[in-house]
Amino acid sequence: MVKLDKIYTRGGDTGETSLGDGTRVAKSSLRVTAYGEVDEANAVLGLARLHATPASDTLLARIQNDLFDLGADLCVPIEEAPKYPPLRITQAQVDWLEAQMDRLNADLAPLNSFILPGGTPAAAFLHQARTVVRRAERATVHLLASPHEAVNRLVLVYLNRLSDLLFVLSRVENGQGAGDVLWAPAANRDG
């Protein structure tokens, strides 16, 4: 159980922070960068929820909770015999994302063009969240490539699926794709 009775600790005043296992690391570390990007994505989803339909809001609420799980996963390096069982992203969470994407995408017309971020406010924020999730995914790839870091690989899979789901959900929020803003290649080349 988390208990926060004091918000500031002064522990980070020197540019370091504590991971979930108590290890002190630089705030610029790959691990802190990765879960910081996840935190930013979660904040953008909060903005999207302000404009989302009730059905989308329900999905996004669950995703926000899962992103806290994912941040907790990244915050605790994998160890052989942990003192306490850490929170880890599971295949079931990835499977849920895929099921939602398949269900929502079934009612959307196929695309014949790339989509520009925009349309409704909810769709625009979902596109922004998608790009932040992609940034979190890239940060996680860097973390996974580090020889001294142990990371749950399902974190990367979850982020990859989530960015795809957010794309589909943006189309749903754009009137089932009717309000998508389509890219017009080379539309402005000739002045």
Short mmCIF file of C-alpha atoms in Angstrom, two decimals:
data_model
loop_
_atom_site.label_atom_id
_atom_site.label_comp_id
_atom_site.label_asym_id
_atom_site.label_seq_id
_atom_site.Cartn_x
_atom_site.Cartn_y
_atom_site.Cartn_z
CA MET A 1 0.00 0.00 0.00
CA VAL A 2 1.23 3.46 -0.88
CA LYS A 3 1.11 6.12 1.83
CA LEU A 4 2.08 9.68 0.95
CA ASP A 5 1.88 11.94 3.95
CA LYS A 6 4.67 14.28 2.85
CA ILE A 7 5.15 15.22 -0.79
CA TYR A 8 8.65 16.65 -0.74
CA THR A 9 11.59 14.75 0.76
CA ARG A 10 14.55 16.79 -0.50
CA GLY A 11 16.07 13.46 -1.57
CA GLY A 12 16.14 14.52 -5.21
CA ASP A 13 17.79 17.88 -4.67
CA THR A 14 21.16 16.50 -5.80
CA GLY A 15 19.83 15.08 -9.08
CA GLU A 16 19.21 11.55 -7.82
CA THR A 17 16.06 9.60 -7.05
CA SER A 18 15.19 6.26 -5.49
CA LEU A 19 13.91 3.33 -7.51
CA GLY A 20 11.21 1.08 -6.13
CA ASP A 21 13.83 -1.23 -4.62
CA GLY A 22 15.54 1.66 -2.80
CA THR A 23 18.49 1.95 -5.20
CA ARG A 24 19.62 5.55 -5.73
CA VAL A 25 20.14 6.53 -9.37
CA ALA A 26 20.63 9.71 -11.37
CA LYS A 27 17.40 11.33 -12.52
CA SER A 28 18.91 11.20 -16.01
CA SER A 29 19.23 7.39 -15.95
CA LEU A 30 17.66 5.35 -18.73
CA ARG A 31 15.23 3.74 -16.30
CA VAL A 32 14.00 7.04 -14.86
CA THR A 33 13.70 8.45 -18.38
CA ALA A 34 11.57 5.48 -19.46
CA TYR A 35 9.10 5.65 -16.60
CA GLY A 36 9.05 9.44 -16.84
CA GLU A 37 7.90 9.15 -20.45
CA VAL A 38 5.18 6.72 -19.32
CA ASP A 39 4.07 9.24 -16.70
CA GLU A 40 3.84 11.94 -19.37
CA ALA A 41 1.75 9.66 -21.60
CA ASN A 42 -0.58 9.03 -18.68
CA ALA A 43 -1.00 12.78 -18.15
CA VAL A 44 -1.94 13.29 -21.81
CA LEU A 45 -4.50 10.48 -21.51
CA GLY A 46 -6.00 12.45 -18.62
CA LEU A 47 -6.49 15.36 -21.03
CA ALA A 48 -8.02 13.08 -23.65
CA ARG A 49 -10.48 11.78 -21.07
CA LEU A 50 -11.85 15.30 -20.57
CA HIS A 51 -13.19 15.17 -24.14
CA ALA A 52 -13.78 11.43 -24.70
CA THR A 53 -17.08 9.66 -25.13
CA PRO A 54 -18.17 7.62 -22.09
CA ALA A 55 -17.15 4.34 -23.75
CA SER A 56 -13.68 5.65 -24.58
CA ASP A 57 -13.35 7.21 -21.13
CA THR A 58 -13.94 3.80 -19.55
CA LEU A 59 -11.16 2.26 -21.67
CA LEU A 60 -8.79 5.14 -20.94
CA ALA A 61 -9.41 4.90 -17.19
CA ARG A 62 -8.30 1.27 -17.25
CA ILE A 63 -5.29 2.13 -19.42
CA GLN A 64 -4.24 4.91 -17.03
CA ASN A 65 -4.28 2.42 -14.17
CA ASP A 66 -2.27 -0.07 -16.25
CA LEU A 67 0.27 2.67 -17.03
CA PHE A 68 0.81 3.14 -13.30
CA ASP A 69 1.43 -0.63 -13.11
CA LEU A 70 3.85 -0.29 -16.01
CA GLY A 71 5.69 2.61 -14.34
CA ALA A 72 5.95 0.55 -11.15
CA ASP A 73 7.33 -2.33 -13.22
CA LEU A 74 10.00 -0.10 -14.75
CA CYS A 75 10.79 1.42 -11.35
CA VAL A 76 11.88 -1.93 -9.88
CA PRO A 77 14.70 -3.76 -11.68
CA ILE A 78 14.24 -7.51 -12.09
CA GLU A 79 16.20 -9.45 -9.49
CA GLU A 80 16.70 -13.13 -8.75
CA ALA A 81 15.16 -13.23 -5.27
CA PRO A 82 13.26 -10.04 -4.57
CA LYS A 83 12.43 -9.20 -0.97
CA TYR A 84 8.83 -8.41 -2.00
CA PRO A 85 7.04 -9.54 -5.17
CA PRO A 86 7.23 -6.58 -7.58
CA LEU A 87 4.35 -5.42 -9.72
CA ARG A 88 4.90 -6.56 -13.32
CA ILE A 89 2.98 -6.08 -16.56
CA THR A 90 1.41 -9.37 -17.63
CA GLN A 91 0.45 -11.00 -20.89
CA ALA A 92 -3.21 -10.66 -19.84
CA GLN A 93 -2.85 -6.87 -19.90
CA VAL A 94 -1.37 -7.03 -23.41
CA ASP A 95 -4.12 -9.42 -24.52
CA TRP A 96 -6.77 -6.99 -23.24
CA LEU A 97 -5.29 -4.18 -25.38
CA GLU A 98 -5.35 -6.42 -28.44
CA ALA A 99 -8.95 -7.47 -27.79
CA GLN A 100 -10.06 -3.84 -27.47
CA MET A 101 -8.21 -2.89 -30.64
CA ASP A 102 -9.75 -5.76 -32.62
CA ARG A 103 -13.24 -4.90 -31.34
CA LEU A 104 -12.95 -1.18 -32.13
CA ASN A 105 -11.16 -1.58 -35.46
CA ALA A 106 -13.83 -3.98 -36.77
CA ASP A 107 -16.26 -1.05 -37.20
CA LEU A 108 -13.77 1.29 -38.91
CA ALA A 109 -13.39 1.68 -42.66
CA PRO A 110 -9.94 0.72 -43.98
CA LEU A 111 -7.54 3.61 -44.50
CA ASN A 112 -6.37 4.73 -47.93
CA SER A 113 -4.19 7.53 -46.54
CA PHE A 114 -2.18 8.40 -43.49
CA ILE A 115 -4.02 10.45 -40.87
CA LEU A 116 -2.89 13.81 -39.57
CA PRO A 117 -3.35 14.36 -35.83
CA GLY A 118 -6.56 16.30 -35.33
CA GLY A 119 -10.29 16.16 -35.66
CA THR A 120 -12.11 16.25 -32.34
CA PRO A 121 -10.32 17.41 -29.18
CA ALA A 122 -10.38 13.83 -27.86
CA ALA A 123 -8.82 12.50 -31.07
CA ALA A 124 -6.13 15.19 -31.07
CA PHE A 125 -5.15 14.38 -27.46
CA LEU A 126 -5.18 10.66 -28.25
CA HIS A 127 -2.77 11.30 -31.13
CA GLN A 128 -0.55 13.28 -28.75
CA ALA A 129 -0.71 10.46 -26.21
CA ARG A 130 0.16 7.97 -28.97
CA THR A 131 3.33 9.90 -29.83
CA VAL A 132 4.35 10.14 -26.18
CA VAL A 133 3.77 6.39 -25.78
CA ARG A 134 6.03 5.85 -28.80
CA ARG A 135 8.68 7.99 -27.10
CA ALA A 136 8.29 5.87 -23.95
CA GLU A 137 8.66 2.79 -26.13
CA ARG A 138 11.92 4.13 -27.61
CA ALA A 139 13.22 4.94 -24.11
CA THR A 140 12.36 1.39 -23.04
CA VAL A 141 14.25 -0.01 -26.04
CA HIS A 142 17.32 1.96 -24.90
CA LEU A 143 16.85 0.60 -21.38
CA LEU A 144 16.52 -2.97 -22.64
CA ALA A 145 19.72 -2.55 -24.68
CA SER A 146 21.69 -1.57 -21.60
CA PRO A 147 23.77 -4.56 -20.44
CA HIS A 148 23.36 -3.67 -16.75
CA GLU A 149 19.58 -3.26 -16.72
CA ALA A 150 17.05 -6.04 -16.18
CA VAL A 151 13.60 -5.18 -17.55
CA ASN A 152 10.34 -7.06 -18.06
CA ARG A 153 10.10 -7.38 -21.85
CA LEU A 154 6.30 -7.25 -21.69
CA VAL A 155 6.65 -3.54 -20.88
CA LEU A 156 7.85 -2.99 -24.44
CA VAL A 157 5.08 -5.16 -25.90
CA TYR A 158 2.44 -3.32 -23.87
CA LEU A 159 3.67 0.10 -25.02
CA ASN A 160 3.76 -1.04 -28.65
CA ARG A 161 0.16 -2.30 -28.49
CA LEU A 162 -1.00 0.76 -26.57
CA SER A 163 0.22 3.18 -29.22
CA ASP A 164 -1.69 1.17 -31.84
CA LEU A 165 -4.84 1.14 -29.71
CA LEU A 166 -4.63 4.90 -29.19
CA PHE A 167 -4.49 5.34 -32.98
CA VAL A 168 -7.62 3.22 -33.40
CA LEU A 169 -9.34 5.01 -30.52
CA SER A 170 -8.56 8.40 -32.11
CA ARG A 171 -10.43 7.24 -35.21
CA VAL A 172 -13.35 6.11 -33.07
CA GLU A 173 -13.41 9.55 -31.43
CA ASN A 174 -13.39 11.13 -34.89
CA GLY A 175 -16.85 9.77 -35.65
CA GLN A 176 -15.72 6.23 -36.46
CA GLY A 177 -13.14 7.70 -38.84
CA ALA A 178 -15.54 10.02 -40.68
CA GLY A 179 -13.81 13.07 -39.19
CA ASP A 180 -10.24 11.86 -39.70
CA VAL A 181 -7.92 14.49 -41.14
CA LEU A 182 -6.26 12.80 -44.11
CA TRP A 183 -2.76 13.51 -45.35
CA ALA A 184 -2.64 14.91 -48.88
CA PRO A 185 0.86 14.03 -50.14
CA ALA A 186 2.68 16.91 -51.85
CA ALA A 187 -0.44 19.10 -51.66
CA ASN A 188 1.58 22.26 -51.10
CA ARG A 189 4.71 21.67 -53.17
CA ASP A 190 3.80 23.98 -56.00
CA GLY A 191 3.03 26.99 -53.87
#
